[in-house]
XYZ file of C-alpha atoms in Angstrom:
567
model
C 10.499 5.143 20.146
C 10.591 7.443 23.341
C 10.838 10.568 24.643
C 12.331 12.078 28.086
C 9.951 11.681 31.182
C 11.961 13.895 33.307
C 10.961 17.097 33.057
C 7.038 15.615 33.193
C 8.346 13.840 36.163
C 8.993 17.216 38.121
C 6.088 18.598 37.029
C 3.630 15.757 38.382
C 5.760 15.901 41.435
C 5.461 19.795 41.922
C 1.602 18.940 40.977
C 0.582 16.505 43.608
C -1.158 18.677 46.172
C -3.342 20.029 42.664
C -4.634 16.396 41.907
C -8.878 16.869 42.141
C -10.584 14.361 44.986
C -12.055 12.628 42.473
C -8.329 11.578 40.376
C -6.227 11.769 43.436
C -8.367 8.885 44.479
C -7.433 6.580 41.625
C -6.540 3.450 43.405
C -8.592 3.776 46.634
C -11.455 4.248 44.384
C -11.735 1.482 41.915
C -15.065 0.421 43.246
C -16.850 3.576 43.090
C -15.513 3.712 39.521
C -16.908 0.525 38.730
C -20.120 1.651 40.125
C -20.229 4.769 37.960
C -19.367 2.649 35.293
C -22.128 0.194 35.582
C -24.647 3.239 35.389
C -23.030 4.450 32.391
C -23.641 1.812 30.534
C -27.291 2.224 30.663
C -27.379 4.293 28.676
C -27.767 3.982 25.189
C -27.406 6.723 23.063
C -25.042 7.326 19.779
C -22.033 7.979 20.936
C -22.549 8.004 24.949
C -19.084 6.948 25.904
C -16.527 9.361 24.979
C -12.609 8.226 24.771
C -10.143 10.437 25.645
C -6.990 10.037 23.154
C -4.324 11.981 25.058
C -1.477 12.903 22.598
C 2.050 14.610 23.703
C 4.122 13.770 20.328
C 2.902 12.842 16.694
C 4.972 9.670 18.012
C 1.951 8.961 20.598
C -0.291 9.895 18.386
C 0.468 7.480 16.008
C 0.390 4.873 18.531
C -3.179 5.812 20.135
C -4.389 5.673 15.871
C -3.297 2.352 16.111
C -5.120 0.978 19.005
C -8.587 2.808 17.939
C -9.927 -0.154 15.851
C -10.771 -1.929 19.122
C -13.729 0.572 19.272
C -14.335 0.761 15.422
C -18.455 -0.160 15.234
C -19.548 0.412 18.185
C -21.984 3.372 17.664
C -21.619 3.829 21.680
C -18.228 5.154 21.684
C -16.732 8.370 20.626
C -12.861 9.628 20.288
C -11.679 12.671 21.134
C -8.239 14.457 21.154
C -6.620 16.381 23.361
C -2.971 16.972 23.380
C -1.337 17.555 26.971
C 1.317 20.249 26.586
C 4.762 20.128 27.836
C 6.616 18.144 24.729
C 9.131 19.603 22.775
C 8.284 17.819 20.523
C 4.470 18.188 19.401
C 4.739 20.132 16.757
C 3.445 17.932 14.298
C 0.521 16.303 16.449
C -1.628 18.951 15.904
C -1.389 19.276 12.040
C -1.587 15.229 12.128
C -4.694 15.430 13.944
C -6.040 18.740 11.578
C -5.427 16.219 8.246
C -7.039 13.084 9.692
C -10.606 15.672 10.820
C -10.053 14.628 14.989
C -12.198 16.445 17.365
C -9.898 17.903 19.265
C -10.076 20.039 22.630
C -8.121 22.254 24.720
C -6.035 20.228 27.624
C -7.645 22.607 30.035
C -10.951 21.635 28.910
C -9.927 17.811 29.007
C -8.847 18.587 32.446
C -12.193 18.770 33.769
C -13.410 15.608 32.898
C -16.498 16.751 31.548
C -16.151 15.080 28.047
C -14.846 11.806 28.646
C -15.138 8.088 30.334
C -11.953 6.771 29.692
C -8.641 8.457 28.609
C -5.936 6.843 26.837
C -2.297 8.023 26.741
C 0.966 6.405 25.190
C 3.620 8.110 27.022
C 2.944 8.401 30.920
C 5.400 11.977 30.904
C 3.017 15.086 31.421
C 0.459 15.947 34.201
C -2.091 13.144 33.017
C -2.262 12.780 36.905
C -5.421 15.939 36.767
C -7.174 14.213 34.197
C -10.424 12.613 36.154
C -11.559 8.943 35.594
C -9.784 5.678 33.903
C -6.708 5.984 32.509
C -5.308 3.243 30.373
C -1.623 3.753 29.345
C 0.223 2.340 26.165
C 4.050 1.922 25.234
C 4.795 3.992 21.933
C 7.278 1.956 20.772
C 8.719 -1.656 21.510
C 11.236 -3.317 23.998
C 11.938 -0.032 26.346
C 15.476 0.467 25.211
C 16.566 3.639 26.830
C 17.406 5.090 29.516
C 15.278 7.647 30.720
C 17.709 10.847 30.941
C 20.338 10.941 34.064
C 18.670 7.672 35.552
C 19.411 4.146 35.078
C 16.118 2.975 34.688
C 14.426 2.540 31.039
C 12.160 5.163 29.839
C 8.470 3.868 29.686
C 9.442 1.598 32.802
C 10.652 4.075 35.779
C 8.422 4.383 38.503
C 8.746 8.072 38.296
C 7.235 8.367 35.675
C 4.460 5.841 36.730
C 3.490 6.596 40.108
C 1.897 10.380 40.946
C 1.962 10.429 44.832
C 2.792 6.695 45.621
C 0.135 5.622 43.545
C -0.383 4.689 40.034
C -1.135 7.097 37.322
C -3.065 4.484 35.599
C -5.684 1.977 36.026
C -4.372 -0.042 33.312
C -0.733 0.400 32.263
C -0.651 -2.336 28.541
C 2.557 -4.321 28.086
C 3.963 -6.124 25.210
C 6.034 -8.960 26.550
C 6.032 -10.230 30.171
C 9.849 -9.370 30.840
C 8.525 -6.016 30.586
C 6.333 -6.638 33.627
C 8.811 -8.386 35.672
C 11.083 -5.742 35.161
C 8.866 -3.188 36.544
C 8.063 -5.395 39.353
C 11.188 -5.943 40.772
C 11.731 -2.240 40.498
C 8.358 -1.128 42.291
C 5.840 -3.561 42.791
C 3.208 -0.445 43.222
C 3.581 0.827 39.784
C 3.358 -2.856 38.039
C 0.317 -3.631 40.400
C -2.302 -1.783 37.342
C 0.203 -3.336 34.442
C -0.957 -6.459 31.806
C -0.043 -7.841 29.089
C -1.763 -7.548 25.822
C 0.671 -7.528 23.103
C 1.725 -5.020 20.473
C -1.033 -3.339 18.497
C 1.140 -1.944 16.078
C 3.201 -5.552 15.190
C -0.517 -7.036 14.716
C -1.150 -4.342 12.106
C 2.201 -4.923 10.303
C 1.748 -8.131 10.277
C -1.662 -8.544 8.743
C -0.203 -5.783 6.126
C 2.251 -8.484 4.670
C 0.144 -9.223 1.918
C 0.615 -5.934 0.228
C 4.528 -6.283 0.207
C 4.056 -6.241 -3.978
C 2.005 -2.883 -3.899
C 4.267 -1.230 -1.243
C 6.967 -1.598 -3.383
C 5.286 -0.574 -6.933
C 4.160 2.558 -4.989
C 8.019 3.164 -3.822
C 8.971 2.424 -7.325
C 11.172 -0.517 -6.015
C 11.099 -2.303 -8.975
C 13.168 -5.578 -9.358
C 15.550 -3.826 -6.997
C 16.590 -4.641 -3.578
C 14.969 -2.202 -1.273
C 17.257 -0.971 1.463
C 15.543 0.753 4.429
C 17.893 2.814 6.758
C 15.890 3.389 10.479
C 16.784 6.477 12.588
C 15.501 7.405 15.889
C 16.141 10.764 17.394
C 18.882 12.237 19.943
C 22.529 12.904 19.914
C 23.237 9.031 19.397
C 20.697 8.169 16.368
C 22.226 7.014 12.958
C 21.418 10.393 10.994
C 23.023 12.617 14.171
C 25.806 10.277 14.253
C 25.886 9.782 10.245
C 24.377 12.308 8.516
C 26.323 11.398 5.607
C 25.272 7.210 4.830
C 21.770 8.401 3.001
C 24.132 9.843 1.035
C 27.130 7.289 0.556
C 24.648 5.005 -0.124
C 22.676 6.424 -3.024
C 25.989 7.141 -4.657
C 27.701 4.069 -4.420
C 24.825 1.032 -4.429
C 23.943 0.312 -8.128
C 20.877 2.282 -9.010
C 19.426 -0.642 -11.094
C 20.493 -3.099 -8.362
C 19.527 -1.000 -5.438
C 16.550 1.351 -3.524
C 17.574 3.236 -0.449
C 14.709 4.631 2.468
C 15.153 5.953 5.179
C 12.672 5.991 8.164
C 13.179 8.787 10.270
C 11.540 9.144 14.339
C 8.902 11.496 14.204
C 10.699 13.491 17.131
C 13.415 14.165 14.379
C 10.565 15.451 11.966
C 9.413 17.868 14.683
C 12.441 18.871 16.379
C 13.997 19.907 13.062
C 11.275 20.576 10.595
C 10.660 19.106 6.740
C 12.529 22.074 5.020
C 16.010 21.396 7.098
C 15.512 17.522 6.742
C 15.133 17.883 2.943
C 18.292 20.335 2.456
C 20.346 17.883 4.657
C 19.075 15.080 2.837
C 18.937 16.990 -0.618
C 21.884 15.197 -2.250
C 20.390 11.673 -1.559
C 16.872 12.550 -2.248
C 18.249 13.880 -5.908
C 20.374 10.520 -6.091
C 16.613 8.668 -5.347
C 16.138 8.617 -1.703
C 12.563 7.875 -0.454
C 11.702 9.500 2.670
C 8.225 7.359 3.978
C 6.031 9.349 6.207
C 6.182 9.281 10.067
C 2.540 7.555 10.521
C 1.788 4.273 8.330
C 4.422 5.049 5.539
C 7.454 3.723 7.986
C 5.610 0.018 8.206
C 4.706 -0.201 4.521
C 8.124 0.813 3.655
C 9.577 -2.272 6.613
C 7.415 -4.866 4.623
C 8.517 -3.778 1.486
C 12.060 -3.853 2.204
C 14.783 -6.919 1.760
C 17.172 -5.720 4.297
C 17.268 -2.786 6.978
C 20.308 -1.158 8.569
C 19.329 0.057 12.059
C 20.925 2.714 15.118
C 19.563 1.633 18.718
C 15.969 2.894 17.672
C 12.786 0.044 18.505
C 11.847 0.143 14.635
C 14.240 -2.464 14.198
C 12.132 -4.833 16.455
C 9.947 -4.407 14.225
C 11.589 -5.285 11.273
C 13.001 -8.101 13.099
C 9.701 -9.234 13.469
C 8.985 -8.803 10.105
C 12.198 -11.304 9.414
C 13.952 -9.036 7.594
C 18.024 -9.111 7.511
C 19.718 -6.471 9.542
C 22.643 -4.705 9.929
C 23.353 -2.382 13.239
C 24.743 1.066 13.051
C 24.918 1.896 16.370
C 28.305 3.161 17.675
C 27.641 2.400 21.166
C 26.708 5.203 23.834
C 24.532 5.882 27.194
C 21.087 5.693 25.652
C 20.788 1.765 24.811
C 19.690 0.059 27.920
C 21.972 -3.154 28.753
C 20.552 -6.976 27.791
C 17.397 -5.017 26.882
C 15.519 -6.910 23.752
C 17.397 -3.894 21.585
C 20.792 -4.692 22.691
C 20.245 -8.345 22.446
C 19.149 -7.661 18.607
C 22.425 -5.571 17.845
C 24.693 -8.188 19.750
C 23.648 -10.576 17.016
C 23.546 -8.953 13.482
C 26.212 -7.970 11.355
C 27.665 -4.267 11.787
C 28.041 -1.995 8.968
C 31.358 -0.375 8.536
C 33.006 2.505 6.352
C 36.138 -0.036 5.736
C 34.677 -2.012 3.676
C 32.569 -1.023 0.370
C 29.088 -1.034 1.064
C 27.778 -3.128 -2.150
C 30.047 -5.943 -1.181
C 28.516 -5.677 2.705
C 24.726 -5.696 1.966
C 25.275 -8.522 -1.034
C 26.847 -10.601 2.016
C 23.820 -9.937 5.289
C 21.090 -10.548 1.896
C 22.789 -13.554 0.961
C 23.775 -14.865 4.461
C 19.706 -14.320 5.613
C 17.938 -17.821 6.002
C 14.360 -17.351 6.073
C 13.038 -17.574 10.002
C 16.546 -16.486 11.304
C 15.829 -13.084 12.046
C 12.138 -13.513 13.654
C 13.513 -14.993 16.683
C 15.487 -11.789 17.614
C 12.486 -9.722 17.878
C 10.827 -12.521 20.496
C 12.407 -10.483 23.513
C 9.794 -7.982 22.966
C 6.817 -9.040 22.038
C 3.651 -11.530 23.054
C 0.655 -12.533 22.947
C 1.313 -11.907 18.851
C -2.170 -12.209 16.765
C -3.852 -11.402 20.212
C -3.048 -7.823 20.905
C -5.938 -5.752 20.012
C -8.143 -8.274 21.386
C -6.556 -8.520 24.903
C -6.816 -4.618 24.725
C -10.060 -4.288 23.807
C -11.420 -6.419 26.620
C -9.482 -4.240 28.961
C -10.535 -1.029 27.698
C -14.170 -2.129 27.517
C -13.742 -3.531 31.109
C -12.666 0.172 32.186
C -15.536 1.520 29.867
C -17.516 -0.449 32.047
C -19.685 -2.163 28.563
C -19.505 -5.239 27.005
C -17.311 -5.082 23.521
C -19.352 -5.997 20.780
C -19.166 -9.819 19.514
C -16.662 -10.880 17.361
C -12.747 -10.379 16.658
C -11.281 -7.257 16.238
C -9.655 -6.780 12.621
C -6.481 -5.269 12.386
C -6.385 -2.006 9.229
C -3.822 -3.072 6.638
C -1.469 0.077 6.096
C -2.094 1.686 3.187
C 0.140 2.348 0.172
C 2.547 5.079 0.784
C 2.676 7.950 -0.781
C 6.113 8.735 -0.786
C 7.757 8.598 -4.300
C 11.635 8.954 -5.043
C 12.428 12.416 -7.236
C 13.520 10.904 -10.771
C 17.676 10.917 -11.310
C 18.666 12.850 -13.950
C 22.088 11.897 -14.682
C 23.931 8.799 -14.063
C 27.376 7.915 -14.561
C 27.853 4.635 -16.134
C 29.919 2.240 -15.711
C 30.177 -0.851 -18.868
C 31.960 -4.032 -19.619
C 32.144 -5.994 -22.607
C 30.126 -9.192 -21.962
C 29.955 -12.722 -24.062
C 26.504 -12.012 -25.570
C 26.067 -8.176 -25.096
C 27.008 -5.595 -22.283
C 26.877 -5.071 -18.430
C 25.275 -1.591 -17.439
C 26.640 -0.607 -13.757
C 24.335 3.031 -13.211
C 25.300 5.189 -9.999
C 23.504 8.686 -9.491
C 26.040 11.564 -10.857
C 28.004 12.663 -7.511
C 31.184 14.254 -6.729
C 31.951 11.000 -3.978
C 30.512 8.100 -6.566
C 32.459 6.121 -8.997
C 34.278 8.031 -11.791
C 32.008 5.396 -14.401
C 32.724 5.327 -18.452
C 30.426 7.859 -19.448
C 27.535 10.574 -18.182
C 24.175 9.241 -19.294
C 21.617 12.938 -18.573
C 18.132 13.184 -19.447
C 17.976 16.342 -21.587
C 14.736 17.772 -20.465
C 16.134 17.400 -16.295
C 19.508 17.414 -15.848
C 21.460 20.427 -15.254
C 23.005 22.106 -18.149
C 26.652 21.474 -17.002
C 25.536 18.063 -17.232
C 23.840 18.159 -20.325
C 27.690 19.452 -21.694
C 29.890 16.994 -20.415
C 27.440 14.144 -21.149
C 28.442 11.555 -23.289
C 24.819 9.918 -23.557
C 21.905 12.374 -23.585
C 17.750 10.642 -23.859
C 14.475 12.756 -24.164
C 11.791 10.687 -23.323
C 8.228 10.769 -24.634
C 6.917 11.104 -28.413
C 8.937 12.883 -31.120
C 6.902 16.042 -30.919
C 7.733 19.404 -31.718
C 11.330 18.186 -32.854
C 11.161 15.119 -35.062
C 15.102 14.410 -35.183
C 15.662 15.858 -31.766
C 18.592 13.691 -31.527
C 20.187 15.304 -34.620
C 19.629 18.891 -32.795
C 21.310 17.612 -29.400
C 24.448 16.127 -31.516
C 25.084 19.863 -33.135
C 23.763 21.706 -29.702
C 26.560 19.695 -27.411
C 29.802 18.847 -28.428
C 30.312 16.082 -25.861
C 27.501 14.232 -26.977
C 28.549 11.000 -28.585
C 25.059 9.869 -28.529
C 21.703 11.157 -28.411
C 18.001 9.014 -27.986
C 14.433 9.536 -27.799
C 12.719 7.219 -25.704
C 9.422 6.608 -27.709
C 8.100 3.661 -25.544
C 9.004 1.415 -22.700
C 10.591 -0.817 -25.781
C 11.348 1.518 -28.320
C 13.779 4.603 -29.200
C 15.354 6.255 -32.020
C 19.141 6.898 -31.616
C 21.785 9.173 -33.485
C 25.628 9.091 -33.215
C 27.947 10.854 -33.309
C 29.280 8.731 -36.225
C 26.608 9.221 -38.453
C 24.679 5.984 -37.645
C 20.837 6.155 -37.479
C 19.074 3.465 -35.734
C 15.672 2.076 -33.995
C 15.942 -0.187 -31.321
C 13.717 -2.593 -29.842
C 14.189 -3.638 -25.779
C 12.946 -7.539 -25.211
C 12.293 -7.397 -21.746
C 11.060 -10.651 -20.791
C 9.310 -11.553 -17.601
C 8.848 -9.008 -14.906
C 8.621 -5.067 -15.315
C 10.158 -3.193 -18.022
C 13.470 -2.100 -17.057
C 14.814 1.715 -17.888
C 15.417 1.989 -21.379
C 17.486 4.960 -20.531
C 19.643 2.386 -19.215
C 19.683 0.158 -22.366
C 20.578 3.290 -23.954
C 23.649 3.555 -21.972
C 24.577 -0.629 -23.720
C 23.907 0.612 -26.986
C 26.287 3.641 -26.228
C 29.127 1.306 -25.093
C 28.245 -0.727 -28.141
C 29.666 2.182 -30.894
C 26.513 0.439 -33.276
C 26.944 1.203 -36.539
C 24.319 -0.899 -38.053
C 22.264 -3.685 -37.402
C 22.816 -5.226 -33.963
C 21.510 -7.562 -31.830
C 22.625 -8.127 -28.078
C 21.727 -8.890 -24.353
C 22.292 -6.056 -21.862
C 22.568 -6.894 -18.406
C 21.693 -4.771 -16.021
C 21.355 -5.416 -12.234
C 19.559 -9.096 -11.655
C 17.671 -8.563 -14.943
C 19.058 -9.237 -18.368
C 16.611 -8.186 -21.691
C 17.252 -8.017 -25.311
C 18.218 -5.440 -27.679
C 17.877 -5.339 -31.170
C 19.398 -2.442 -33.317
C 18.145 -1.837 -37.287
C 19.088 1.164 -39.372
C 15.940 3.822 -39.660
């Protein structure tokens, strides 16, 4: 994930004449550094050291939040914010910072150097060349993919960005992969002199996260289903610029009880356009069931809890790569994605998603085709030193700190379980077929571009009321109160109705007809979670019961018995 560095470029350019003795002599004076450093760490006190966490974008923020557990313990050393002005898209750093109760400071203030020891940054565009002292700089995404506007070079990588007046802007610039180093050596030795290797903090986190794949998706309310994760970065060329219209196509034509849609969106796309005009774009899919994880931790526990990903040109899909999961590109091509880098490589391999074929049929095929390890490999382009990443950068950061790290490993944070929860559907169109031992339920979100279906299954208490009059199916779920034969009422209240439930229980429900049957039925689900008995409903529907009954209704990969008995 990146942002432009040119308009930071000019302005460290403009600035170089402003640099302060001290910071304009970054490289010449290491050794006096060191020195200062040495009597530094005499002293002792709680909280002595002070870490600069320079933020330009919620996107480097969440980076630097990463990286921070190299420090977590030590009583010595203190963070502090401060976010350096200039990005258009900051917006949302601020508030981040406000919710997560970060000292923060003014960038004038920071400017001074009178509050920290050591700063760290994760994009080298602004003037970090006035901040006095260390400065250790960190990728915010993986691989360096594209091209830094109207140059050749990849953002992240251009020495333009990381030299301020033929020197380096950092004293330690952190790399992921060692083709990332050689590649900024053979474009200017000088800026790759201060650069190492120390992995990716943010892979080590994901991966020690794995273990709560299971609660990820319970939180999502995944289910049984297949959980398919759609990654967007930001710009003219991302998947929701280029196809605003997939979040949609998908929620209306994947299977509800087969399929889960996400969709992970840059957090320069959050700030540039604001929550309220995301959620009316994305208003039709979020009603269909959407989830829409958060921009900091949310996006990786959504990428472990998924079972396939379509991906645009954005470095999330390393990730997921990484992760082994399946993927299919959805990148039209363009001027952004930088040639044989570790993204292009990735979308040279995968299958491509296109609007020719249906998209059930596609996704059954890339899950299906997946062999376990096949995918991890793609993802090797861009990242090293795996398991070892916030170790290598704690001994570097410590080493500019000028203290010894305390003893032991550092231990990654597992990601918490989102938050993020779909909006319940309140009317499906349903599509049956007659089966040897019961019926198969096919349920797609009500749309105007989804398939025409059998009948209109609504919830009576949610849907809208010209869907509550066309329905043929309507449920109320919860106990019988208030209106004991609440079914009998919605039979006389709406003409279309051929059949009207009350879901009592995960396994139970009461059901009238049109016909004048009266009936209790019992769901056997089996193994596993309970499935929807609103769905079940929609088997007994297609049934026309008139009596006792007993059948199997399948529905997705799950199949649970039904037993009908007159009330």
């Amino acid at each position: 994930m990146a942002e432009s560095g040119a308009a930071g470029s000019g302005q460290r350019a403009a600035g170089s004449g402003q640099r302060a003795a001290g910071s304009g002599q970054r490289a010449a004076g290491s050794g006096q550094r060191a020195a200062g450093s040495g009597q530094r760490a005499a002293g002792s006190g709680l909280g002595t050291h002070t870490v600069l966490c320079v933020a330009r974008s919620a996107t480097t923020l969440h980076r630097l939040l990463d990286v921070l557990p190299v420090f977590a313990g030590d009583h010595r050393v203190t963070p502090l914010f401060t976010l350096a002005p200039g990005s258009a898209y900051d917006t949302d750093a601020l508030a981040a910072l406000d919710g997560a109760g970060a000292r923060t400071i003014p960038w004038d203030e920071a400017v001074t150097g009178a509050h920290h020891r050591l700063a760290l940054a994760a994009s080298p565009n602004g003037a970090l060349h006035l901040l006095p002292g260390p400065l250790a700089l960190l990728p915010h995404g993986a691989g360096f993919n594209k091209h830094l506007a109207d140059r050749e070079s990849a953002t992240g990588l251009d020495p333009g960005q990381l030299l301020h007046a033929g020197r380096p802007l950092a004293d330690l610039h952190a790399l992921a992969h060692p083709s990332q180093l050689a590649r900024l050596a053979r474009t200017s030795p000088t800026a790759a002199a201060p650069a190492k290797v120390t992995g990716d903090p943010t892979l080590e986190r994901l991966h020690h996260s794995q273990p709560g794949r299971a609660r990820y998706r319970a939180a999502l309310g995944t289910g049984d289903r297949r959980l398919i994760v759609l990654t967007s970065t930001f710009g003219p060329e991302s998947l929701l610029a280029r196809h605003p219209e997939l979040p949609q196509r998908l929620t209306a034509t994947l299977p509800y009880d087969t399929y889960q849609v996400a969709l992970v969106l840059h957090p320069n796309a959050r700030a540039r356009h604001g929550a309220f005009a995301l959620h009316q774009w994305l208003a039709p899919a979020l009603r269909a069931g959407l989830v829409l994880p958060g921009p900091y931790e949310e996006w990786g526990a959504a990428l472990i809890a998924a079972d396939l990903v379509i991906t645009d040109h954005g470095s999330t899909a390393l990730y997921a790569a990484a992760l082994d999961r399946p993927l299919i590109g959805a990148y039209d091509g363009g001027r952004e994605l930088v040639p044989d880098s570790p993204m292009a490589q990735l979308l040279a391999q995968v299958p491509r998603l296109t609007s020719h074929a249906p998209y059930p049929g596609q996704l059954a095929a890339a899950l299906a085709g997946h062999r376990p390890g096949s995918v991890r490999p793609l993802a090797d382009p861009a990242f090293a030193a795996r398991g070892s990443a916030l170790d290598l950068l704690r001994t570097e950061l410590y080493r500019l700190l000028g203290l010894d790290p305390p003893p032991g490993p550092v231990l990654p944070v597992p990601l918490p379980e989102p938050g993020a929860t779909p909006e319940p559907v309140t009317a499906f169109t349903v599509e049956t077929a007659p089966t040897p031992d019961g019926v198969r339920v096919s349920r797609f979100p009500a749309a105007a571009d989804g398939p025409p279906g059998d009948h209109l299954a609504a919830d009576a208490d949610r849907a809208a009321l010209g869907q509550l009059q066309t329905a043929a199916l309507l449920y109320r779920r919860g106990p019988a109160t208030g209106a004991p034969d609440w079914p009998a009422l919605a039979l006389a209240e709406y003409p279309a109705c051929r059949t009207a439930a009350q879901i009592l229980a995960p396994d139970r429900c009461t059901v009238r007809t049109r016909a004048g049957a009266r009936l209790a039925v019992v769901i056997d689900h089996g193994p596993g979670a309970p499935v929807d008995p609103s769905a079940v409903l929609s088997a007994v529907h297609a049934r026309r019961p008139t009596g006792a009954d007993r059948f199997r209704c399948h529905l997705g990969d799950r199949t649970v018995g039904v037993q009908l008995s007159p009330l």
